[in-house]
Tab-separated table of C-alpha atoms in Angstrom:
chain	number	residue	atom	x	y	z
L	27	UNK	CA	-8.979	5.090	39.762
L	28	UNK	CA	-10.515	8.048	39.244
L	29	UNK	CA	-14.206	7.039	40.211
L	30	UNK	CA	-12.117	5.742	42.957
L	31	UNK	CA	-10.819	8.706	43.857
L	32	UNK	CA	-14.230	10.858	43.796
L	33	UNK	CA	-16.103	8.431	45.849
L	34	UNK	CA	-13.511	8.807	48.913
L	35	UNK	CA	-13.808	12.520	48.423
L	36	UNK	CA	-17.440	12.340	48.907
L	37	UNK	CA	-16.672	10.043	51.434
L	38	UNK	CA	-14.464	12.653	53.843
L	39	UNK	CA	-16.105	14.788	55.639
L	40	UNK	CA	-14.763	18.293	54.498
L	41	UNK	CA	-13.668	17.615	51.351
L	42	UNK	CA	-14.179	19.036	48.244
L	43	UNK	CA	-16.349	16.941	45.397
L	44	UNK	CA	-14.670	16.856	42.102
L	45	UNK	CA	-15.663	19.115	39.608
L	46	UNK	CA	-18.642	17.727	37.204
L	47	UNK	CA	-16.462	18.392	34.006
L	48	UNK	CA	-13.668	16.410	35.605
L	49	UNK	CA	-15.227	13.708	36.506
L	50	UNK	CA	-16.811	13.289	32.936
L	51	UNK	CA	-13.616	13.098	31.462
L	52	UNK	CA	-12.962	9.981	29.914
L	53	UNK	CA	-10.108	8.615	27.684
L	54	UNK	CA	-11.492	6.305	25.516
L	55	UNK	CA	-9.969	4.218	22.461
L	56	UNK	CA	-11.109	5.280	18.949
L	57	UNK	CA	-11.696	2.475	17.016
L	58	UNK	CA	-11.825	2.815	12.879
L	59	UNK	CA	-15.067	3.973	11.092
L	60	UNK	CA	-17.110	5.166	8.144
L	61	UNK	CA	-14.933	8.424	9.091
L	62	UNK	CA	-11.364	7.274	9.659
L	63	UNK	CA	-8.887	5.629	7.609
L	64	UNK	CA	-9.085	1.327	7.746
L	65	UNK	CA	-6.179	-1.438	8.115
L	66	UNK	CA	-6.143	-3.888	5.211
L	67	UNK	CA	-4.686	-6.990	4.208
L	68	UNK	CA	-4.265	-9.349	1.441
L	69	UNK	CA	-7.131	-11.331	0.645
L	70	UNK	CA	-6.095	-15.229	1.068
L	71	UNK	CA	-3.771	-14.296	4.301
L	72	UNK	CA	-1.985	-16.977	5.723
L	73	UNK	CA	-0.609	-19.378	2.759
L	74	UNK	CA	-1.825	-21.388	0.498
L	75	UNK	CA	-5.133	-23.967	1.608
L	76	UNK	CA	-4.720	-27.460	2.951
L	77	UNK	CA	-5.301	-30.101	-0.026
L	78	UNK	CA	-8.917	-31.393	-0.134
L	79	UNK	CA	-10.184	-27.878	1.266
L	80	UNK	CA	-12.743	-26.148	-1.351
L	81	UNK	CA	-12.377	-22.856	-2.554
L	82	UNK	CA	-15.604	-21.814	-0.097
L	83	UNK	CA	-13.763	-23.159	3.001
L	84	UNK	CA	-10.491	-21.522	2.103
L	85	UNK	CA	-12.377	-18.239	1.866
L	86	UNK	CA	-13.542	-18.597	5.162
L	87	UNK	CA	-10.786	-20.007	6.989
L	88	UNK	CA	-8.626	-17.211	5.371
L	89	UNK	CA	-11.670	-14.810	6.386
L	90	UNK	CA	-11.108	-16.051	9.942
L	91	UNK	CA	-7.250	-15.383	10.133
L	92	UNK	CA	-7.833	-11.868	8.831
L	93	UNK	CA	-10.914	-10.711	11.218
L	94	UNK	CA	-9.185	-12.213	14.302
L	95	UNK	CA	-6.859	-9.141	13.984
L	96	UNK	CA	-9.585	-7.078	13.700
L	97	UNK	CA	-9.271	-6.597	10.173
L	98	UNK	CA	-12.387	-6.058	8.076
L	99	UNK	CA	-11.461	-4.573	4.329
L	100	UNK	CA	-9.142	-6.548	2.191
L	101	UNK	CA	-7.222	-5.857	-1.023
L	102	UNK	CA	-6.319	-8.502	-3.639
L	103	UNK	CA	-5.348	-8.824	-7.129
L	104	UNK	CA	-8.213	-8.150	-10.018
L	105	UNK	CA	-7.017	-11.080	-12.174
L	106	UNK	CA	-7.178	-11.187	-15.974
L	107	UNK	CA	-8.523	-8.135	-18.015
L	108	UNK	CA	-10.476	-7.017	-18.690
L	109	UNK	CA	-12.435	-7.120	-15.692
L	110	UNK	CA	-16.241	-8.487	-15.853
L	111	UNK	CA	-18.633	-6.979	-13.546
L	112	UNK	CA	-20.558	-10.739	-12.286
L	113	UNK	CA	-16.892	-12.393	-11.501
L	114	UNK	CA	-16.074	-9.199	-9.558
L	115	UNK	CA	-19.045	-8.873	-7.491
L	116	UNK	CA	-18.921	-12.710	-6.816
L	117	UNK	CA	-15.524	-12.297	-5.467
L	118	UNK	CA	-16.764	-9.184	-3.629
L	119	UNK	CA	-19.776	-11.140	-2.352
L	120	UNK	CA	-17.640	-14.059	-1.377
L	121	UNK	CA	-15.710	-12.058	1.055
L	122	UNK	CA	-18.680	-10.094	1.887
L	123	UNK	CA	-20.364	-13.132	3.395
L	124	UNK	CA	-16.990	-13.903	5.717
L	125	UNK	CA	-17.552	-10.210	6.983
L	126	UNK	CA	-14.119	-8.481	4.951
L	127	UNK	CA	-15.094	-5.788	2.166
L	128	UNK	CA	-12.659	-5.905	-0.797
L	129	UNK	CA	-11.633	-1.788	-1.009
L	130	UNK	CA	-8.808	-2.231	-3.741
L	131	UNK	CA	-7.456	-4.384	-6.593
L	132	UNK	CA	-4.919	-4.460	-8.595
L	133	UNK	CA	-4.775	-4.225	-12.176
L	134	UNK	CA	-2.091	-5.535	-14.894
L	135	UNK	CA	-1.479	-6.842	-17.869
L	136	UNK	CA	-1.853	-4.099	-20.084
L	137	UNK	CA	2.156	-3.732	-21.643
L	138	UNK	CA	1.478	-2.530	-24.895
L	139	UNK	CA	0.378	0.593	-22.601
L	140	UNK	CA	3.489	0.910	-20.774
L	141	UNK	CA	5.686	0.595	-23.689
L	142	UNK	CA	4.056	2.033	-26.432
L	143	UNK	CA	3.893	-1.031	-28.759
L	144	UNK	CA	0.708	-1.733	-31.298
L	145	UNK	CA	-2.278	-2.911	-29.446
L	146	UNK	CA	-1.603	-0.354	-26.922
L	147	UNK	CA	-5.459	1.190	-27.441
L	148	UNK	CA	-6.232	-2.269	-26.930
L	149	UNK	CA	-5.137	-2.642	-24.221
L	150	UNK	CA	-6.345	0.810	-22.575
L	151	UNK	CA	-9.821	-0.426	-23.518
L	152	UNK	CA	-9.068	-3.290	-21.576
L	153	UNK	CA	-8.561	-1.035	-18.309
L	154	UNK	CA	-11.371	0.894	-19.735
L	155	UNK	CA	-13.568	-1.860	-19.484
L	156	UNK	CA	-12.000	-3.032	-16.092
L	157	UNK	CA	-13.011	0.164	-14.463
L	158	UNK	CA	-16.190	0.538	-15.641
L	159	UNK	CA	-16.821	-2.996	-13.807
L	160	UNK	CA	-15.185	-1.899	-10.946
L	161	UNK	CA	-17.782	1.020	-10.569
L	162	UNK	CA	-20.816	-0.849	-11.442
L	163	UNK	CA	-19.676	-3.009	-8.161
L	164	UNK	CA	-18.786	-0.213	-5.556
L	165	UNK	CA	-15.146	-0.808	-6.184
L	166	UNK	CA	-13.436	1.965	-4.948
L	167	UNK	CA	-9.729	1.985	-6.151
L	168	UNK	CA	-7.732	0.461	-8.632
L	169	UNK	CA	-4.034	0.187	-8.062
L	170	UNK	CA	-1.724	0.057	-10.545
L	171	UNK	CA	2.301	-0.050	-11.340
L	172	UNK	CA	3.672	1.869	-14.357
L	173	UNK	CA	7.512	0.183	-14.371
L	174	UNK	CA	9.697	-0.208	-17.313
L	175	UNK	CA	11.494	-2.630	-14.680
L	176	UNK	CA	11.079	-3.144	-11.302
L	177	UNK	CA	14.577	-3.220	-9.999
L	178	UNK	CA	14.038	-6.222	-7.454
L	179	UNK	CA	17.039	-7.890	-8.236
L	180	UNK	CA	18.743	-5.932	-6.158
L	181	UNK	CA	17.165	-7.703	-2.720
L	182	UNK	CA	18.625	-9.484	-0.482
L	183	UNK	CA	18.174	-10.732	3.250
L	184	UNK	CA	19.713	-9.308	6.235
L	185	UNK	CA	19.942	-10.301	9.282
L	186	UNK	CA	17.700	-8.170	11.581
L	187	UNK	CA	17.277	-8.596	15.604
L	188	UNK	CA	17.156	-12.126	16.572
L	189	UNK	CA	18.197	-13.438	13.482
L	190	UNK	CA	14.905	-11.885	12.313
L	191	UNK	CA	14.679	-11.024	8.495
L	192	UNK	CA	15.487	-7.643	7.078
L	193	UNK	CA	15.116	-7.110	3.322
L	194	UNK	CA	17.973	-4.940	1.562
L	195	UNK	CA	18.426	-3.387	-1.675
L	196	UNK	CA	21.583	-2.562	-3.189
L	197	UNK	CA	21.528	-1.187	-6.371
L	198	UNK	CA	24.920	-2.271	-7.102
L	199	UNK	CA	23.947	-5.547	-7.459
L	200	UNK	CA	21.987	-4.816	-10.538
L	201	UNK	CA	22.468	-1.422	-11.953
L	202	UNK	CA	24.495	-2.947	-15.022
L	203	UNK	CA	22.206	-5.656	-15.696
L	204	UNK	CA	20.942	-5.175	-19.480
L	205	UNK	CA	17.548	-4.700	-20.425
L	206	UNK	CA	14.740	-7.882	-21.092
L	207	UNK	CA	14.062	-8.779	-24.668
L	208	UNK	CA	10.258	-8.406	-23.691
L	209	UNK	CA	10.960	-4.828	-22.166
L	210	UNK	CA	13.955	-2.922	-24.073
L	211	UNK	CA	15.575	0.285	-22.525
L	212	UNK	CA	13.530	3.763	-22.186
L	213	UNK	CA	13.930	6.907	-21.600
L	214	UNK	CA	12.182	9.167	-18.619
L	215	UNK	CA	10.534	11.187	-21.767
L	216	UNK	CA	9.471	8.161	-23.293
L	217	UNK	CA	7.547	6.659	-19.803
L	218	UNK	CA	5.667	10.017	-19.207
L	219	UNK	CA	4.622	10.596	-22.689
L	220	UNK	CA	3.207	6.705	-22.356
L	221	UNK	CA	1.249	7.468	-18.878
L	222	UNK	CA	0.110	10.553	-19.871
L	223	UNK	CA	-1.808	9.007	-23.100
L	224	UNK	CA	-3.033	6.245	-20.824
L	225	UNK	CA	-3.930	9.133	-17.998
L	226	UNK	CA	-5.779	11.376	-20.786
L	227	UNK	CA	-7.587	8.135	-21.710
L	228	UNK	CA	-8.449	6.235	-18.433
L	229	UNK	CA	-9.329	9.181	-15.551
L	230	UNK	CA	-12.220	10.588	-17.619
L	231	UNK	CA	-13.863	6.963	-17.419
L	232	UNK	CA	-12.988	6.856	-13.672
L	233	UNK	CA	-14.339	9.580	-12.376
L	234	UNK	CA	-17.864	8.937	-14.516
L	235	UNK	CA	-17.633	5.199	-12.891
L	236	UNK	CA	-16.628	7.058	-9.248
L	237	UNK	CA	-13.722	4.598	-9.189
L	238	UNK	CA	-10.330	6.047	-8.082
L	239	UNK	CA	-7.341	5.336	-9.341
L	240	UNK	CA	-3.590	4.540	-7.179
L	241	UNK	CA	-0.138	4.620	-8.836
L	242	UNK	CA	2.083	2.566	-6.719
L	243	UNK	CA	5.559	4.736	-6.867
L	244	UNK	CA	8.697	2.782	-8.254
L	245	UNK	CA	9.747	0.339	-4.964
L	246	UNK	CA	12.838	-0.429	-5.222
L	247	UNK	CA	13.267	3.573	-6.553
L	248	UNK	CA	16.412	2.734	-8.673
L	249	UNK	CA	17.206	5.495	-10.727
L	250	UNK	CA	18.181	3.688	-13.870
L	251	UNK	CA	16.754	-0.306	-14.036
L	252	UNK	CA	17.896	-2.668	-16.776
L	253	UNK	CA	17.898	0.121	-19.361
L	254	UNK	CA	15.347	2.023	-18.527
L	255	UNK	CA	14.235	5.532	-16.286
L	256	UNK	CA	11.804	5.475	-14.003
L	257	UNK	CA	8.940	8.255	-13.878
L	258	UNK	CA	7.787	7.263	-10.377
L	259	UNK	CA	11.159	7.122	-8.755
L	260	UNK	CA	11.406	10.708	-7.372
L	261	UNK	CA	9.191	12.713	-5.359
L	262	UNK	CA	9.307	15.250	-8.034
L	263	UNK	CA	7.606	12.249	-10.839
L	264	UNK	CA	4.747	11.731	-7.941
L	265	UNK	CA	3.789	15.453	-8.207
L	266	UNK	CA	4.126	15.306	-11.904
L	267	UNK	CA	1.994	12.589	-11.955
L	268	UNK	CA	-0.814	14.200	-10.608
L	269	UNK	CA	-0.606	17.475	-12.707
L	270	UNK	CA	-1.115	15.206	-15.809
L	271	UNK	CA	-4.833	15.053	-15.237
L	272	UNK	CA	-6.192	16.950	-12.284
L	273	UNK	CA	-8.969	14.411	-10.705
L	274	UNK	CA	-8.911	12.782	-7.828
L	275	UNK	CA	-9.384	9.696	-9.262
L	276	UNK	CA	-5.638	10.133	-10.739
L	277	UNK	CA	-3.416	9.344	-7.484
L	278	UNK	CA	-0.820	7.413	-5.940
L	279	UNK	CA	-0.142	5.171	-3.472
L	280	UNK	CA	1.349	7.081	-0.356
L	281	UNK	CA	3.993	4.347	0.829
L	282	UNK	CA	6.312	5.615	3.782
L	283	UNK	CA	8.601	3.179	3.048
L	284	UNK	CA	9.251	4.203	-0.320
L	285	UNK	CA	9.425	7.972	0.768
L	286	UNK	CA	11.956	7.591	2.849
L	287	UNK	CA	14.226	5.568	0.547
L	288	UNK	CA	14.146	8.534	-2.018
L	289	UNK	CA	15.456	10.898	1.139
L	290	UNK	CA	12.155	12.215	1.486
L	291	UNK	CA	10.296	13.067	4.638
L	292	UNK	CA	6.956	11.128	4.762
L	293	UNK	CA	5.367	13.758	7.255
L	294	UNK	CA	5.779	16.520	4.611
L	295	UNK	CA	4.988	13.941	1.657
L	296	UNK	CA	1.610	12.823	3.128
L	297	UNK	CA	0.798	16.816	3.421
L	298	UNK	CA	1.584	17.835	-0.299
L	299	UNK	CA	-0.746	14.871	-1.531
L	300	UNK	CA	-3.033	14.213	1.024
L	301	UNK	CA	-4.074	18.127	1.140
L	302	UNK	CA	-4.910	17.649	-2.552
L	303	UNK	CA	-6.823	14.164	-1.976
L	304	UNK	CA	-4.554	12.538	-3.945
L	305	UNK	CA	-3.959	9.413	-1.892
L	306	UNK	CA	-6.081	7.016	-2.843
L	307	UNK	CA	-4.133	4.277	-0.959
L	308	UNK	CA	-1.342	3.793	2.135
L	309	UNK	CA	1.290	1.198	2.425
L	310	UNK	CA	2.547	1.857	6.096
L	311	UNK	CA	6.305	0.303	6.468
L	312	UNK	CA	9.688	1.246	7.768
L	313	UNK	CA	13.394	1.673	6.284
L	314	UNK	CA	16.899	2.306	7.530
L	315	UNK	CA	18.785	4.342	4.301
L	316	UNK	CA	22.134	4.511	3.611
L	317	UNK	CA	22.261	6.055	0.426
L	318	UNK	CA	18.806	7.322	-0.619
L	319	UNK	CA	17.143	5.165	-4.188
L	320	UNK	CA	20.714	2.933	-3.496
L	321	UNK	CA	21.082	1.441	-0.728
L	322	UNK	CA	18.363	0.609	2.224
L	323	UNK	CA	17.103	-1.573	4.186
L	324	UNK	CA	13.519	-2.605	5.350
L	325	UNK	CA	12.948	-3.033	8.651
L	326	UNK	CA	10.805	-3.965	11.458
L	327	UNK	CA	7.604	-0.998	11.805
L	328	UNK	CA	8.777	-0.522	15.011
L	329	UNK	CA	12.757	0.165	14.409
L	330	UNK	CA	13.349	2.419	10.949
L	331	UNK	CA	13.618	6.604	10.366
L	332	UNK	CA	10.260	6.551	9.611
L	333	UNK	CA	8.551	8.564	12.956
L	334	UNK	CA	4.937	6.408	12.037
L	335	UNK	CA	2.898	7.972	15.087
L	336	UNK	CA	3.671	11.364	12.873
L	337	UNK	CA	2.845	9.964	9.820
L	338	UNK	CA	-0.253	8.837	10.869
L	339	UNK	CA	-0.937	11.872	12.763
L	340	UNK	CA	-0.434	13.236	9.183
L	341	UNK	CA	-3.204	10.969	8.014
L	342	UNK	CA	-5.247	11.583	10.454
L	343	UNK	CA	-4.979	15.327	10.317
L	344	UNK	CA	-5.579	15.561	6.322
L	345	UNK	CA	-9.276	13.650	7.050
L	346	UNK	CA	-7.740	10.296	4.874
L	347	UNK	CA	-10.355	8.092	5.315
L	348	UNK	CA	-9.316	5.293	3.044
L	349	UNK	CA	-7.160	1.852	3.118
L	350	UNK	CA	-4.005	1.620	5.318
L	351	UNK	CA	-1.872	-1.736	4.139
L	352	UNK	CA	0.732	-2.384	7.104
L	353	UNK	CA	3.135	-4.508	4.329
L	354	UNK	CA	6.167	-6.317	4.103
L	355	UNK	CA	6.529	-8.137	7.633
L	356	UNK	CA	9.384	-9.142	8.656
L	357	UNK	CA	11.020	-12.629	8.342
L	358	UNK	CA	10.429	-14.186	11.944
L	359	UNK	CA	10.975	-18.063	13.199
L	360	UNK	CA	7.231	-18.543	13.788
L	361	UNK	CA	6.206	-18.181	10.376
L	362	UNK	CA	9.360	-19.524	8.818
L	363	UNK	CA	8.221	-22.442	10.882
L	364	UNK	CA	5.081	-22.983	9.096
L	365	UNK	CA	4.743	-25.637	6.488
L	366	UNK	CA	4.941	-24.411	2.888
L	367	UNK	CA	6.443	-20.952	3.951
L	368	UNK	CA	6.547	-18.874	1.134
L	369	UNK	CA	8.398	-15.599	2.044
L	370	UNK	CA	6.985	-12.497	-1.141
L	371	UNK	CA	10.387	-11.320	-0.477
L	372	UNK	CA	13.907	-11.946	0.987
L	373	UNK	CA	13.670	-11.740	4.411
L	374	UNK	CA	10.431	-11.291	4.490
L	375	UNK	CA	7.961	-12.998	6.641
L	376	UNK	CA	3.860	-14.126	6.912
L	377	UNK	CA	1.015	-14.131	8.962
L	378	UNK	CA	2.380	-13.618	12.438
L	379	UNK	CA	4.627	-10.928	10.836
L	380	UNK	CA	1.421	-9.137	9.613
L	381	UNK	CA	-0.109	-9.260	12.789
L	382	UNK	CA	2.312	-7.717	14.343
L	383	UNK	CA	2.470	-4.658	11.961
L	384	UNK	CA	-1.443	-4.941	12.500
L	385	UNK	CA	-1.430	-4.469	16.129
L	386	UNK	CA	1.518	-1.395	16.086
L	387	UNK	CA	-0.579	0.425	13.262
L	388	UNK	CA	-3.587	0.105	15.419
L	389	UNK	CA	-2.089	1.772	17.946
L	390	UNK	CA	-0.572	4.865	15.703
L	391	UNK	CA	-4.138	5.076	14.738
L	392	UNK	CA	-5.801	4.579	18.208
L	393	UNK	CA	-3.421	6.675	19.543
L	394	UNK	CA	-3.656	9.730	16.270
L	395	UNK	CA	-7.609	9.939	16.437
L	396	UNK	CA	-7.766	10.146	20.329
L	397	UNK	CA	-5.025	13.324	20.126
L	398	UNK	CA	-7.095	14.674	17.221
């Protein structure tokens, strides 16, 4: 319209050409880059393969799915520890071949850690070892979880617009629920003292292997679950967290969602720890609360409290230039349609679920770096 609009001018006799720095002016998408932040998904997106279908073709069908939504990094699970550097780059050159760049795993299985038992410096040489591996690859995060318990049996589905699914947590549905034989009760003193040993033990390693590290916060953020405190259940624990050992490559997981169900405001959140490059990975999701760490509900991206275009303004502002995960779609008919369904949570839904979180986080983004 507007090259339109300058050739009639030129066109009337009498009329004024437009201005040289006007016409130049062009609005133009910004797409993600070496320089921005980058949408992820699960590695494996879109269920489980067909039978007969080798573990190659699965790969690249799954590849496929993922890059047709414009996706290009991935994030998966790091399997057994500890981690050996040929298995991890041949997963990393798997994916590499189908065009998606695995960014972040996750590591587990390291309890005599959590909770203090014998073998716990066995297990922290475990990790040890894991990140190491990770580092001789170009891994560059490791996410991890810290819970005594995660409180999830206090989902539930709701019914959302359309008979769309919501997931809810109420903790009154399992706040009196006694601790697991294979966990026991502990106390908030007892949890820190734990992570900080593991912290004092760990970052040092990281930041020689230029690996950084993400603490997922406590989701569902129950104060008290099965017996035991949680130290990433407040806003308060994620600053504490940090102070423990003062590297980059000690940080959390900024998750939106999460924020928002503790009462916090994710704007201001995102500014404390993304100023101090302490988010080392996003999960990008929306809530309606009712009683903050109690009672919430997730929700389509679209529909929460959660203003995302300022949130990802937020992002964009602070220079993050790491992993965004749009998680936890929402349970819709066409994927609860699909053979072999497997919702991760109540309510939750698959891979047209994801691609519509995909598409509305592109557009915060789009929309962020072109007001930038």
């Amino acid at each position: 319209m507007l090259k339109s609009a300058g050739a009639a001018a030129l066109a009337i006799p009498g009329a004024a050409a437009p201005s040289r720095s006007a016409a130049a002016v062009q609005i133009r998408p910004h797409f993600e880059g070496k320089d921005t932040a980058k949408i992820c998904l699960e590695a494996g997106l879109g269920g489980p393969p067909a039978a007969g279908v080798s573990a190659d073709e699965a790969v690249a069908a799954a590849a496929r799915r993922i890059r047709q939504l414009g996706v290009e990094h991935v994030i998966s699970g790091g399997g057994q520890i500890p981690w050996e550097e040929p298995r991890l780059k041949e997963m990393m050159d798997r994916h590499k071949a189908h065009g998606l760049t695995v960014a972040n795993l996750m590591i587990a299985g390291f309890p005599n850690a959590i909770y203090n038992r014998p073998g716990k410096d066995a297990d922290i040489e475990k990790v040890i070892q894991s990140i190491k591996a990770a580092g001789n690859v170009g891994l560059p995060v490791v996410e991890y979880n810290w819970y005594a318990h995660r409180a999830m049996e206090g989902y539930f589905e709701e019914p959302g617009r359309a008979g769309a699914g919501w997931t809810g947590f109420d903790y009154e549905r399992m706040k009196d629920l006694p601790p697991l034989p294979e966990e026991g009760p502990h106390t908030l003193d007892e949890m820190w003292a734990n992570i900080t040993y593991f912290l004092k033990a760990v970052i040092p390693v990281a930041e020689k292997a230029n690996v950084r590290l993400a603490l997922h916060p406590n989701d569902p953020p129950a104060p008290v679950s099965r017996g035991s405190e949680q130290i990433m259940a407040t806003i308060d624990g994620w600053k504490k967290l940090i102070s423990i050992v003062d590297s980059p490559s000690n940080g959390i997981t900024f998750d939106c969602g999460v924020t928002r169900e503790m009462g916090g405001d994710p704007v201001e959140v995102c500014r404390y720890f993304a100023s101090r490059d302490r988010i080392n990975h996003v999960h990008f999701r929306n809530v309606l609360v009712k009683k903050p760490y109690e009672r919430y509900t997730e929700v389509f991206i679209d529909e929460g409290e959660n203003d995302m275009f300022s949130v990802m303004k937020e992002l964009v502002k602070q220079k993050y230039t790491r992993l965004i995960y749009p998680e936890h779609p929402r349970g819709i008919d066409y994927d609860r349609e699909r053979t072999n369904f497997r919702p991760q949570y109540p309510g939750g839904g698959g891979y047209a679920g994801y691609a519509f979180n995909v598409g509305y986080t592109r557009a915060m983004m789009q929309a962020a770096l072109s007001a930038a």
